[in-house]
CSV table of C-alpha atoms in Angstrom, one decimal:
chain,number,residue,atom,x,y,z
A,285,MET,CA,-4.0,21.5,-27.1
A,286,THR,CA,-2.9,21.9,-23.5
A,287,GLY,CA,-0.2,19.6,-22.2
A,288,THR,CA,-0.8,17.1,-19.5
A,289,LEU,CA,1.4,14.9,-17.3
A,290,THR,CA,0.2,11.8,-15.6
A,291,ILE,CA,2.4,9.6,-13.4
A,292,VAL,CA,1.1,6.1,-13.9
A,293,GLY,CA,1.7,3.0,-11.9
A,294,VAL,CA,1.9,-0.3,-13.9
A,295,GLY,CA,1.9,-2.6,-10.9
A,296,PRO,CA,4.4,-5.2,-9.9
A,297,GLY,CA,4.9,-7.0,-13.3
A,298,ARG,CA,2.0,-9.1,-14.6
A,299,PRO,CA,0.1,-7.1,-17.3
A,300,GLU,CA,-3.1,-8.4,-15.6
A,301,LEU,CA,-2.3,-6.2,-12.6
A,302,ILE,CA,-2.2,-3.0,-14.6
A,303,THR,CA,-5.5,-1.1,-14.0
A,304,PRO,CA,-7.7,-0.2,-16.9
A,305,ALA,CA,-7.3,3.5,-15.8
A,306,ALA,CA,-3.5,3.2,-16.2
A,307,SER,CA,-3.8,1.4,-19.6
A,308,ARG,CA,-6.2,4.2,-20.8
A,309,VAL,CA,-3.7,7.0,-19.8
A,310,ILE,CA,-0.8,5.1,-21.5
A,311,ALA,CA,-2.8,4.5,-24.7
A,312,ALA,CA,-3.7,8.2,-24.9
A,313,ALA,CA,-0.2,9.6,-24.3
A,314,THR,CA,1.9,11.1,-27.0
A,315,ASP,CA,5.0,10.5,-25.0
A,316,LEU,CA,5.9,7.7,-22.6
A,317,ILE,CA,8.8,8.3,-20.2
A,318,GLY,CA,10.3,5.8,-17.8
A,319,TYR,CA,12.9,3.2,-16.8
A,320,GLY,CA,13.3,0.9,-19.8
A,321,PRO,CA,12.0,-2.4,-18.2
A,322,TYR,CA,8.8,-0.6,-17.1
A,323,LEU,CA,8.2,0.8,-20.6
A,324,ASP,CA,8.8,-2.7,-22.0
A,325,ARG,CA,5.6,-3.9,-20.1
A,326,VAL,CA,3.3,-1.6,-22.0
A,327,ALA,CA,2.4,-1.8,-25.7
A,328,THR,CA,2.8,1.1,-28.0
A,329,SER,CA,-0.7,2.4,-28.9
A,330,SER,CA,0.1,4.3,-32.1
A,331,PRO,CA,3.0,4.8,-34.5
A,332,GLY,CA,3.3,8.4,-33.4
A,333,GLN,CA,3.7,7.6,-29.7
A,334,VAL,CA,7.3,8.5,-28.6
A,335,ARG,CA,9.0,6.4,-26.0
A,336,HIS,CA,11.8,8.0,-23.9
A,337,ALA,CA,13.5,5.1,-22.0
A,338,SER,CA,16.1,5.8,-19.3
A,339,ASP,CA,18.0,4.0,-16.7
A,340,ASN,CA,16.7,3.9,-13.1
A,341,ARG,CA,18.8,6.8,-11.8
A,342,VAL,CA,18.5,10.5,-12.2
A,343,GLU,CA,14.9,10.6,-11.4
A,344,LEU,CA,14.8,14.4,-11.1
A,345,ASP,CA,16.2,14.8,-14.6
A,346,ARG,CA,13.6,12.4,-16.0
A,347,ALA,CA,10.9,14.3,-14.1
A,348,ARG,CA,12.1,17.7,-15.6
A,349,HIS,CA,12.2,16.2,-19.1
A,350,ALA,CA,8.5,15.0,-18.7
A,351,LEU,CA,7.5,18.5,-17.4
A,352,THR,CA,9.2,20.2,-20.3
A,353,LEU,CA,7.4,18.0,-22.8
A,354,ALA,CA,4.0,18.7,-21.0
A,355,SER,CA,4.7,22.4,-21.0
A,356,GLU,CA,5.2,22.2,-24.8
A,357,GLY,CA,1.7,20.8,-25.1
A,358,ARG,CA,2.4,17.0,-25.2
A,359,GLN,CA,0.3,14.4,-23.4
A,360,VAL,CA,2.9,12.8,-21.2
A,361,ALA,CA,2.7,9.6,-19.2
A,362,VAL,CA,5.5,8.9,-16.8
A,363,VAL,CA,5.5,5.2,-16.4
A,364,SER,CA,6.4,3.9,-12.9
A,365,GLY,CA,6.6,0.4,-11.5
A,366,GLY,CA,4.1,-0.6,-8.7
A,367,ASP,CA,2.3,2.5,-7.4
A,368,PRO,CA,3.9,5.8,-8.5
A,369,GLY,CA,3.5,7.3,-5.0
A,370,VAL,CA,5.4,4.6,-3.1
A,371,PHE,CA,9.2,4.9,-3.5
A,372,ALA,CA,8.7,5.7,-7.2
A,373,MET,CA,8.4,8.6,-9.6
A,374,ALA,CA,5.6,10.8,-8.3
A,375,ALA,CA,7.5,12.4,-5.5
A,376,ALA,CA,10.4,13.2,-7.9
A,377,VAL,CA,7.9,14.9,-10.3
A,378,PHE,CA,6.5,17.1,-7.6
A,379,GLU,CA,10.0,18.0,-6.3
A,380,ALA,CA,10.8,19.1,-9.9
A,381,VAL,CA,7.7,21.2,-10.0
A,382,GLU,CA,8.4,22.9,-6.7
A,383,THR,CA,12.0,23.8,-7.7
A,384,GLY,CA,11.1,24.5,-11.4
A,385,PRO,CA,9.6,27.4,-13.4
A,386,MET,CA,6.3,28.8,-11.9
A,387,ALA,CA,4.6,27.9,-15.2
A,388,TRP,CA,4.9,24.2,-14.4
A,389,ARG,CA,2.4,24.8,-11.5
A,390,GLU,CA,-0.3,25.6,-14.0
A,391,LEU,CA,0.0,22.2,-15.7
A,392,ASP,CA,-2.6,19.4,-15.5
A,393,ILE,CA,-0.6,16.9,-13.4
A,394,ARG,CA,-2.3,13.7,-12.2
A,395,VAL,CA,-1.3,10.5,-10.5
A,396,GLU,CA,-2.8,7.1,-11.4
A,397,PRO,CA,-2.4,4.6,-8.5
A,398,GLY,CA,-1.3,1.0,-8.9
A,399,VAL,CA,-0.6,-2.2,-7.0
A,400,THR,CA,2.6,-1.5,-5.0
A,401,ALA,CA,5.1,-4.3,-4.5
A,402,MET,CA,4.3,-5.0,-0.8
A,403,LEU,CA,0.6,-5.7,-1.7
A,404,ALA,CA,1.6,-8.2,-4.4
A,405,ALA,CA,4.3,-9.8,-2.2
A,406,ALA,CA,1.8,-10.2,0.7
A,407,ALA,CA,-0.8,-11.7,-1.7
A,408,GLU,CA,1.8,-14.4,-2.8
A,409,VAL,CA,2.0,-15.8,0.8
A,410,GLY,CA,-1.3,-15.1,2.5
A,411,ALA,CA,-2.1,-11.9,4.4
A,412,PRO,CA,1.0,-10.8,6.4
A,413,LEU,CA,0.0,-7.2,6.2
A,414,GLY,CA,-3.3,-8.0,8.0
A,415,GLY,CA,-2.5,-5.7,11.0
A,416,ASP,CA,-0.8,-2.2,11.3
A,417,PHE,CA,2.3,-2.0,9.2
A,418,CYS,CA,5.0,0.3,7.9
A,419,ALA,CA,7.0,0.6,4.7
A,420,ILE,CA,10.7,1.6,4.8
A,421,SER,CA,13.1,1.9,2.0
A,422,LEU,CA,16.6,0.7,2.9
A,423,SER,CA,18.2,2.9,0.2
A,424,ASP,CA,20.4,5.5,1.9
A,425,ASN,CA,21.0,7.5,-1.3
A,426,LEU,CA,18.6,10.1,0.0
A,427,LYS,CA,18.5,9.6,3.7
A,428,SER,CA,21.0,8.6,6.4
A,429,TRP,CA,21.5,5.2,7.8
A,430,THR,CA,20.8,6.8,11.3
A,431,THR,CA,17.3,7.7,10.2
A,432,ILE,CA,16.7,4.2,8.8
A,433,ARG,CA,17.9,2.6,12.1
A,434,ARG,CA,15.6,4.9,14.1
A,435,ARG,CA,12.6,3.9,12.0
A,436,LEU,CA,13.4,0.2,12.2
A,437,GLU,CA,13.7,0.5,16.0
A,438,ALA,CA,10.4,2.4,16.3
A,439,ALA,CA,8.6,-0.1,14.1
A,440,ALA,CA,10.0,-3.1,16.0
A,441,THR,CA,9.2,-1.7,19.5
A,442,ALA,CA,5.7,-0.6,18.5
A,443,ASP,CA,5.1,-4.1,16.9
A,444,PHE,CA,4.3,-3.1,13.4
A,445,VAL,CA,4.7,-5.5,10.5
A,446,ILE,CA,7.6,-4.1,8.5
A,447,ALA,CA,7.9,-4.1,4.7
A,448,LEU,CA,11.3,-3.3,3.4
A,449,TYR,CA,11.7,-1.9,-0.1
A,450,ASN,CA,15.1,-1.6,-1.9
A,451,PRO,CA,16.6,-4.1,0.5
A,452,LEU,CA,20.1,-3.9,-1.0
A,453,SER,CA,22.1,-3.2,-4.2
A,454,LYS,CA,25.5,-3.6,-5.6
A,455,ALA,CA,26.5,-0.3,-4.1
A,456,ARG,CA,25.2,-1.2,-0.6
A,457,PRO,CA,25.3,-4.9,-0.1
A,458,HIS,CA,25.4,-4.9,3.7
A,459,GLN,CA,22.3,-2.9,4.7
A,460,LEU,CA,19.8,-5.7,4.8
A,461,GLY,CA,22.1,-7.8,7.0
A,462,GLN,CA,22.5,-4.8,9.3
A,463,ALA,CA,18.8,-4.3,9.5
A,464,PHE,CA,18.3,-8.0,10.5
A,465,GLU,CA,21.0,-7.7,13.1
A,466,LEU,CA,19.3,-4.7,14.6
A,467,LEU,CA,15.9,-6.3,14.6
A,468,ARG,CA,17.3,-9.4,16.3
A,469,GLN,CA,18.1,-7.3,19.3
A,470,LEU,CA,14.5,-6.1,19.5
A,471,LYS,CA,12.3,-9.0,18.4
A,472,PRO,CA,12.0,-12.7,19.2
A,473,PRO,CA,14.2,-15.1,17.1
A,474,SER,CA,11.0,-16.9,16.0
A,475,THR,CA,9.6,-13.8,14.3
A,476,VAL,CA,8.3,-14.7,10.9
A,477,VAL,CA,10.3,-13.2,7.9
A,478,VAL,CA,9.1,-13.5,4.3
A,479,MET,CA,11.1,-12.7,1.2
A,480,VAL,CA,9.3,-12.5,-2.1
A,481,ARG,CA,11.2,-12.0,-5.3
A,482,ALA,CA,9.4,-10.7,-8.4
A,483,ALA,CA,6.0,-10.8,-6.7
A,484,GLY,CA,3.1,-10.5,-9.1
A,485,SER,CA,5.3,-11.2,-12.1
A,486,GLY,CA,4.5,-14.9,-12.8
A,487,ASP,CA,8.2,-15.7,-12.0
A,488,VAL,CA,7.9,-15.4,-8.2
A,489,ARG,CA,10.2,-16.9,-5.6
A,490,ARG,CA,9.1,-17.1,-1.9
A,491,ILE,CA,11.2,-17.7,1.2
A,492,ILE,CA,9.3,-18.1,4.5
A,493,THR,CA,11.7,-18.3,7.5
A,494,THR,CA,12.4,-16.7,10.9
A,495,LEU,CA,14.5,-13.7,12.0
A,496,ALA,CA,17.0,-16.2,13.6
A,497,GLU,CA,17.5,-18.0,10.3
A,498,VAL,CA,17.0,-15.5,7.5
A,499,ASN,CA,20.0,-15.1,5.2
A,500,PRO,CA,20.2,-11.6,3.6
A,501,ASP,CA,22.1,-13.0,0.7
A,502,ASP,CA,18.8,-14.6,-0.5
A,503,ALA,CA,17.5,-11.1,-1.4
A,504,ASP,CA,18.3,-8.8,-4.3
A,505,MET,CA,16.8,-5.5,-5.6
A,506,ARG,CA,13.7,-7.3,-6.9
A,507,THR,CA,12.9,-8.7,-3.5
A,508,LEU,CA,10.4,-7.4,-1.0
A,509,VAL,CA,11.1,-8.3,2.6
A,510,MET,CA,8.5,-8.5,5.3
A,511,ILE,CA,9.2,-8.9,9.0
A,512,GLY,CA,6.2,-10.1,11.0
A,513,ALA,CA,4.7,-8.6,14.2
A,514,THR,CA,3.8,-10.6,17.3
A,515,ALA,CA,0.5,-11.5,15.8
A,516,THR,CA,2.0,-12.8,12.5
A,517,ARG,CA,1.5,-16.6,12.2
A,518,LEU,CA,2.1,-19.6,10.0
A,519,ILE,CA,-0.5,-22.1,8.9
A,520,ALA,CA,1.3,-25.4,8.3
A,521,ARG,CA,0.2,-27.4,5.2
A,522,GLU,CA,1.0,-31.0,4.2
A,523,GLY,CA,3.7,-31.0,1.4
A,524,ARG,CA,3.3,-27.3,0.7
A,525,ALA,CA,4.7,-23.9,1.9
A,526,PRO,CA,2.8,-22.6,4.9
A,527,TRP,CA,0.4,-19.6,4.6
A,528,VAL,CA,1.5,-16.5,6.5
A,529,TYR,CA,-1.0,-14.1,8.0
A,530,THR,CA,-1.3,-11.5,10.7
A,531,LEU,CA,-4.1,-11.8,13.2
A,532,ARG,CA,-6.3,-8.7,13.2
A,533,ARG,CA,-6.5,-8.9,17.0
A,534,GLU,CA,-3.8,-8.6,19.5
A,535,VAL,CA,-2.1,-11.6,21.1
A,536,GLU,CA,-1.0,-12.1,24.7
A,537,GLY,CA,2.7,-11.3,25.2
A,538,GLY,CA,2.8,-8.8,22.4
A,539,ALA,CA,6.0,-6.6,22.5
B,297,MET,CA,-14.3,-30.1,-9.9
B,298,THR,CA,-12.1,-29.0,-7.0
B,299,GLY,CA,-13.3,-26.0,-5.1
B,300,THR,CA,-11.2,-22.8,-5.0
B,301,LEU,CA,-11.4,-19.6,-2.9
B,302,THR,CA,-9.9,-16.3,-4.0
B,303,ILE,CA,-10.0,-13.2,-1.9
B,304,VAL,CA,-10.2,-10.4,-4.5
B,305,GLY,CA,-9.6,-6.7,-4.1
B,306,VAL,CA,-11.8,-4.4,-6.2
B,307,GLY,CA,-10.0,-1.2,-5.3
B,308,PRO,CA,-11.2,2.0,-3.9
B,309,GLY,CA,-14.4,2.5,-6.0
B,310,ARG,CA,-14.0,3.4,-9.6
B,311,PRO,CA,-14.5,0.3,-11.8
B,312,GLU,CA,-11.4,1.5,-13.8
B,313,LEU,CA,-9.3,0.8,-10.8
B,314,ILE,CA,-10.3,-2.9,-10.7
B,315,THR,CA,-7.4,-5.0,-12.1
B,316,PRO,CA,-8.1,-7.3,-15.1
B,317,ALA,CA,-6.9,-10.2,-12.8
B,318,ALA,CA,-9.6,-9.4,-10.3
B,319,SER,CA,-12.2,-9.0,-13.0
B,320,ARG,CA,-11.2,-12.4,-14.4
B,321,VAL,CA,-11.5,-14.2,-11.1
B,322,ILE,CA,-14.9,-12.6,-10.4
B,323,ALA,CA,-16.2,-13.5,-13.8
B,324,ALA,CA,-15.2,-17.2,-13.4
B,325,ALA,CA,-16.6,-17.6,-9.9
B,326,THR,CA,-19.8,-19.6,-9.2
B,327,ASP,CA,-20.3,-17.7,-5.9
B,328,LEU,CA,-19.5,-14.1,-4.9
B,329,ILE,CA,-19.4,-13.3,-1.2
B,330,GLY,CA,-18.9,-9.9,0.3
B,331,TYR,CA,-20.2,-6.7,1.9
B,332,GLY,CA,-23.2,-5.6,-0.2
B,333,PRO,CA,-21.7,-2.2,-1.5
B,334,TYR,CA,-18.6,-4.0,-2.7
B,335,LEU,CA,-20.7,-6.7,-4.6
B,336,ASP,CA,-22.7,-3.8,-6.2
B,337,ARG,CA,-19.5,-2.7,-7.9
B,338,VAL,CA,-19.1,-5.8,-10.0
B,339,ALA,CA,-21.3,-7.2,-12.7
B,340,THR,CA,-22.9,-10.6,-12.6
B,341,SER,CA,-21.1,-12.8,-15.3
B,342,SER,CA,-23.7,-15.5,-15.7
B,343,PRO,CA,-27.3,-16.3,-14.6
B,344,GLY,CA,-26.0,-19.2,-12.5
B,345,GLN,CA,-23.6,-17.1,-10.4
B,346,VAL,CA,-24.8,-16.8,-6.8
B,347,ARG,CA,-24.3,-13.6,-4.9
B,348,HIS,CA,-24.1,-13.8,-1.1
B,349,ALA,CA,-24.3,-10.2,0.2
B,350,SER,CA,-23.7,-9.5,3.9
B,351,ASP,CA,-23.2,-6.5,6.2
B,352,ASN,CA,-19.7,-5.3,7.0
B,353,ARG,CA,-19.5,-7.1,10.4
B,354,VAL,CA,-19.0,-10.8,11.3
B,355,GLU,CA,-16.1,-11.1,8.9
B,356,LEU,CA,-15.1,-14.5,10.4
B,357,ASP,CA,-18.6,-15.9,9.7
B,358,ARG,CA,-18.4,-14.7,6.2
B,359,ALA,CA,-15.0,-16.3,5.8
B,360,ARG,CA,-16.3,-19.7,7.1
B,361,HIS,CA,-19.2,-19.5,4.8
B,362,ALA,CA,-16.8,-19.0,1.8
B,363,LEU,CA,-14.6,-21.9,3.0
B,364,THR,CA,-17.6,-24.2,3.4
B,365,LEU,CA,-18.7,-23.4,-0.2
B,366,ALA,CA,-15.2,-24.0,-1.6
B,367,SER,CA,-14.9,-27.3,0.3
B,368,GLU,CA,-18.1,-28.3,-1.5
B,369,GLY,CA,-16.5,-27.8,-4.8
B,370,ARG,CA,-17.6,-24.2,-5.6
B,371,GLN,CA,-15.4,-21.6,-7.3
B,372,VAL,CA,-15.7,-18.8,-4.6
B,373,ALA,CA,-14.6,-15.2,-4.9
B,374,VAL,CA,-14.6,-13.2,-1.6
B,375,VAL,CA,-15.0,-9.6,-2.8
B,376,SER,CA,-13.2,-7.1,-0.7
B,377,GLY,CA,-12.8,-3.3,-1.1
B,378,GLY,CA,-9.3,-1.9,-1.8
B,379,ASP,CA,-6.6,-4.5,-1.3
B,380,PRO,CA,-7.9,-7.6,0.5
B,381,GLY,CA,-4.7,-7.9,2.6
B,382,VAL,CA,-4.9,-4.4,4.1
B,383,PHE,CA,-7.6,-4.1,6.9
B,384,ALA,CA,-9.9,-6.2,4.8
B,385,MET,CA,-11.0,-9.8,4.3
B,386,ALA,CA,-7.9,-11.9,3.6
B,387,ALA,CA,-6.7,-12.0,7.3
B,388,ALA,CA,-10.2,-13.1,8.3
B,389,VAL,CA,-10.2,-16.0,5.8
B,390,PHE,CA,-6.8,-17.3,7.0
B,391,GLU,CA,-7.8,-17.0,10.6
B,392,ALA,CA,-10.9,-19.1,9.8
B,393,VAL,CA,-8.6,-21.6,8.0
B,394,GLU,CA,-6.3,-21.9,11.0
B,395,THR,CA,-9.1,-22.4,13.5
B,396,GLY,CA,-11.2,-24.6,11.2
B,397,PRO,CA,-11.2,-28.2,9.9
B,398,MET,CA,-7.8,-29.5,8.7
B,399,ALA,CA,-9.4,-30.2,5.3
B,400,TRP,CA,-9.6,-26.5,4.7
B,401,ARG,CA,-5.8,-26.4,4.5
B,402,GLU,CA,-5.9,-28.5,1.4
B,403,LEU,CA,-8.0,-26.0,-0.5
B,404,ASP,CA,-6.7,-23.8,-3.3
B,405,ILE,CA,-6.8,-20.4,-1.6
B,406,ARG,CA,-5.4,-17.3,-3.4
B,407,VAL,CA,-5.3,-13.6,-2.9
B,408,GLU,CA,-5.6,-11.1,-5.8
B,409,PRO,CA,-4.2,-7.8,-4.8
B,410,GLY,CA,-5.8,-4.4,-5.4
B,411,VAL,CA,-5.3,-0.7,-5.0
B,412,THR,CA,-5.7,0.0,-1.3
B,413,ALA,CA,-7.4,3.2,-0.1
B,414,MET,CA,-4.2,5.1,1.0
B,415,LEU,CA,-2.7,4.8,-2.5
B,416,ALA,CA,-5.8,6.2,-4.1
B,417,ALA,CA,-6.1,8.9,-1.5
B,418,ALA,CA,-2.4,9.9,-1.9
B,419,ALA,CA,-2.9,10.0,-5.7
B,420,GLU,CA,-5.8,12.5,-5.3
B,421,VAL,CA,-3.5,15.1,-3.7
B,422,GLY,CA,0.0,14.5,-5.1
B,423,ALA,CA,2.5,12.1,-3.5
B,424,PRO,CA,2.3,12.4,0.3
B,425,LEU,CA,3.5,8.8,0.8
B,426,GLY,CA,6.8,9.6,-1.0
B,427,GLY,CA,8.9,8.7,2.0
B,428,ASP,CA,8.7,6.0,4.7
B,429,PHE,CA,5.2,5.6,6.0
B,430,CYS,CA,2.9,3.5,8.1
B,431,ALA,CA,-0.7,2.4,8.1
B,432,ILE,CA,-2.7,2.2,11.3
B,433,SER,CA,-6.3,1.3,11.7
B,434,LEU,CA,-8.0,3.3,14.4
B,435,SER,CA,-10.7,0.7,15.0
B,436,ASP,CA,-10.3,-0.7,18.5
B,437,ASN,CA,-12.8,-3.6,17.9
B,438,LEU,CA,-9.8,-6.0,17.8
B,439,LYS,CA,-7.0,-4.2,19.5
B,440,SER,CA,-6.7,-1.9,22.5
B,441,TRP,CA,-6.5,1.9,22.4
B,442,THR,CA,-3.2,1.6,24.4
B,443,THR,CA,-1.7,-0.3,21.4
B,444,ILE,CA,-3.0,2.3,19.0
B,445,ARG,CA,-1.5,5.1,21.1
B,446,ARG,CA,1.8,3.3,21.3
B,447,ARG,CA,1.9,3.0,17.5
B,448,LEU,CA,1.0,6.6,16.9
B,449,GLU,CA,3.7,7.7,19.3
B,450,ALA,CA,6.3,5.5,17.6
B,451,ALA,CA,5.3,6.7,14.1
B,452,ALA,CA,5.4,10.3,15.2
B,453,THR,CA,8.8,10.2,16.9
B,454,ALA,CA,10.4,8.3,14.1
B,455,ASP,CA,8.9,10.8,11.6
B,456,PHE,CA,6.9,8.4,9.4
B,457,VAL,CA,4.1,9.7,7.2
B,458,ILE,CA,1.0,8.2,8.9
B,459,ALA,CA,-2.0,6.9,7.1
B,460,LEU,CA,-5.1,6.3,9.3
B,461,TYR,CA,-7.7,3.7,8.2
B,462,ASN,CA,-11.2,3.5,9.8
B,463,PRO,CA,-10.7,6.9,11.5
B,464,LEU,CA,-14.0,6.8,13.3
B,465,SER,CA,-17.5,5.3,13.4
B,466,LYS,CA,-20.8,5.9,15.2
B,467,ALA,CA,-19.7,3.5,17.9
B,468,ARG,CA,-16.4,5.3,18.4
B,469,PRO,CA,-16.8,9.0,17.4
B,470,HIS,CA,-13.9,10.3,19.5
B,471,GLN,CA,-10.9,8.4,18.5
B,472,LEU,CA,-9.7,10.5,15.6
B,473,GLY,CA,-9.8,13.6,17.8
B,474,GLN,CA,-7.8,11.8,20.4
B,475,ALA,CA,-5.3,10.7,17.8
B,476,PHE,CA,-4.9,14.3,16.7
B,477,GLU,CA,-4.5,15.5,20.3
B,478,LEU,CA,-1.7,13.0,20.9
B,479,LEU,CA,0.1,13.9,17.7
B,480,ARG,CA,-0.1,17.6,18.5
B,481,GLN,CA,2.1,16.9,21.5
B,482,LEU,CA,4.7,15.2,19.3
B,483,LYS,CA,4.7,17.0,16.0
B,484,PRO,CA,4.9,20.7,14.9
B,485,PRO,CA,1.5,22.5,14.5
B,486,SER,CA,2.4,23.2,10.9
B,487,THR,CA,2.5,19.5,10.1
B,488,VAL,CA,0.5,18.8,6.9
B,489,VAL,CA,-2.7,16.8,7.4
B,490,VAL,CA,-4.8,15.5,4.4
B,491,MET,CA,-8.3,14.0,4.6
B,492,VAL,CA,-9.6,12.4,1.4
B,493,ARG,CA,-13.1,11.1,1.4
B,494,ALA,CA,-14.2,8.5,-1.2
B,495,ALA,CA,-10.8,8.5,-2.9
B,496,GLY,CA,-10.7,6.9,-6.3
B,497,SER,CA,-14.5,6.9,-6.5
B,498,GLY,CA,-15.2,9.8,-8.9
B,499,ASP,CA,-17.0,11.5,-5.9
B,500,VAL,CA,-13.9,12.6,-4.0
B,501,ARG,CA,-13.6,15.3,-1.4
B,502,ARG,CA,-10.2,16.6,-0.3
B,503,ILE,CA,-9.2,18.6,2.8
B,504,ILE,CA,-5.6,19.9,3.0
B,505,THR,CA,-4.9,21.5,6.4
B,506,THR,CA,-2.5,21.4,9.3
B,507,LEU,CA,-2.3,19.5,12.6
B,508,ALA,CA,-3.1,22.7,14.4
B,509,GLU,CA,-6.3,23.4,12.4
B,510,VAL,CA,-7.7,20.0,11.4
B,511,ASN,CA,-11.2,19.2,12.5
B,512,PRO,CA,-11.9,15.5,13.2
B,513,ASP,CA,-15.6,16.1,12.5
B,514,ASP,CA,-14.7,16.5,8.8
B,515,ALA,CA,-14.0,12.8,8.6
B,516,ASP,CA,-16.3,9.8,8.4
B,517,MET,CA,-15.8,6.0,7.8
B,518,ARG,CA,-15.1,6.6,4.1
B,519,THR,CA,-12.3,9.1,4.8
B,520,LEU,CA,-8.6,8.2,4.7
B,521,VAL,CA,-6.5,10.5,6.9
B,522,MET,CA,-2.8,11.2,6.3
B,523,ILE,CA,-0.5,13.1,8.7
B,524,GLY,CA,2.7,14.3,7.1
B,525,ALA,CA,6.3,13.8,8.1
B,526,THR,CA,8.9,16.6,8.4
B,527,ALA,CA,9.6,16.3,4.7
B,528,THR,CA,6.0,16.6,3.6
B,529,ARG,CA,5.4,19.8,1.7
B,530,LEU,CA,2.8,21.9,-0.1
B,531,ILE,CA,3.2,23.4,-3.5
B,532,ALA,CA,1.0,26.5,-3.7
B,533,ARG,CA,-1.0,27.0,-6.9
B,534,GLU,CA,-3.0,30.0,-8.2
B,535,GLY,CA,-6.7,29.5,-7.6
B,536,ARG,CA,-6.4,25.8,-7.0
B,537,ALA,CA,-5.7,23.5,-4.0
B,538,PRO,CA,-2.0,22.9,-3.4
B,539,TRP,CA,-0.2,19.7,-4.3
B,540,VAL,CA,1.1,17.7,-1.3
B,541,TYR,CA,4.2,15.6,-1.5
B,542,THR,CA,6.9,14.1,0.7
B,543,LEU,CA,10.5,14.8,-0.3
B,544,ARG,CA,12.4,11.6,-0.8
B,545,ARG,CA,15.4,13.1,1.0
B,546,GLU,CA,15.7,14.2,4.6
B,547,VAL,CA,15.3,17.9,5.6
B,548,GLU,CA,17.2,19.8,8.2
B,549,GLY,CA,15.5,19.9,11.5
B,550,GLY,CA,13.7,16.6,11.1
B,551,ALA,CA,12.3,15.2,14.3
């Protein structure tokens, strides 16, 4: 039997947000490869199915391991959180293919999309991504802080809603604070900021605040941060958190 | 019984990409409201379930209709393509709430996320959204072309991967061509451009080309267009279309 490799997104956390397509691929796989907590979200389909759990680093090594198994004829599912194409495993697999043996290019490699964290986070508070938006990873493991700054500046001056992935970690505790400082120079203090922890997991925590008042210490690696555009608004509600949404049309005085 | 309103994303097309959470909400609804082709994707759960099909305009009217039904005690599902929060129905519903009767703010309104078109389109060709990216709707029904130009310029100069939604329509056939012209002044001719029609539908068509050679006439309203960043690459394959992916790290000579 010819080997296959599918990079599968299992969404933000709740099993109900895993697509039937992703579940089908996982059930049919002979080998599951992924970061331990993602593998824990999916059931083993058969006694013969092998689970290769890893930590969340060395993505390229994990990708090469998966490609090696597929080239040996296994049906491999690389299990990724959220959507595999957004700050997740798919790009690592294709990088491994490009830099690996030519035979790997003959493999049947597919990507099964999923619900990425910013969509789940947005749904938890309303519709903050209702206008044009951008997604930026604050991790500087693979790119410079200069590049991150340049993208934040561009996004702020062109009035995109900004979704920040990987806002901080133990190794880089100060970047989210630095990002807020930069954005405060470019956007009004009243700009809406939303932090959603563990969106789509059933154990969600939401903070709805402003750029003037946001505290970066309220975020951790499981937090998705969104900074509103000029057209991002709050709808006040009696005794409950406001809804947040971005008007589809422009507003006067937009940056 | 208290009324509820849930804006539900049914993904890009294939029923296998509808999340179980979305299917559950649709099955439990007394009333389904949405653009006809989206309603056609979901089965009727009971003889008593009412389907309110509409055309794809007058989103605010549709939102007010849904809110009125919910305020009368119905369990309403507003059925949206892709993810409801991305260029779809959720923002229209919250705009209707903000401008409507105060009683609507007491309603139980939720959003069920889905797989948005750019994730499905990216998965069809590899991992082009593997780095920082932005999503821009080219529709100027609700915002000016000046704003769209400004966002395209910012996205190009800061080297985001760019996903274009609503690339053109009968009423505005020239905007995608104008967008490519603008981007040609700011990005290298060899920049990777991908057009995916009907991504995630089982009837997909893919075009992988360059900014120099792309023909806007190859796109229609069902096409998602992606313009690569400096780090977006092709992996050539014998007798098959190349894979497209964006390196997670920066490359020398980046804009």
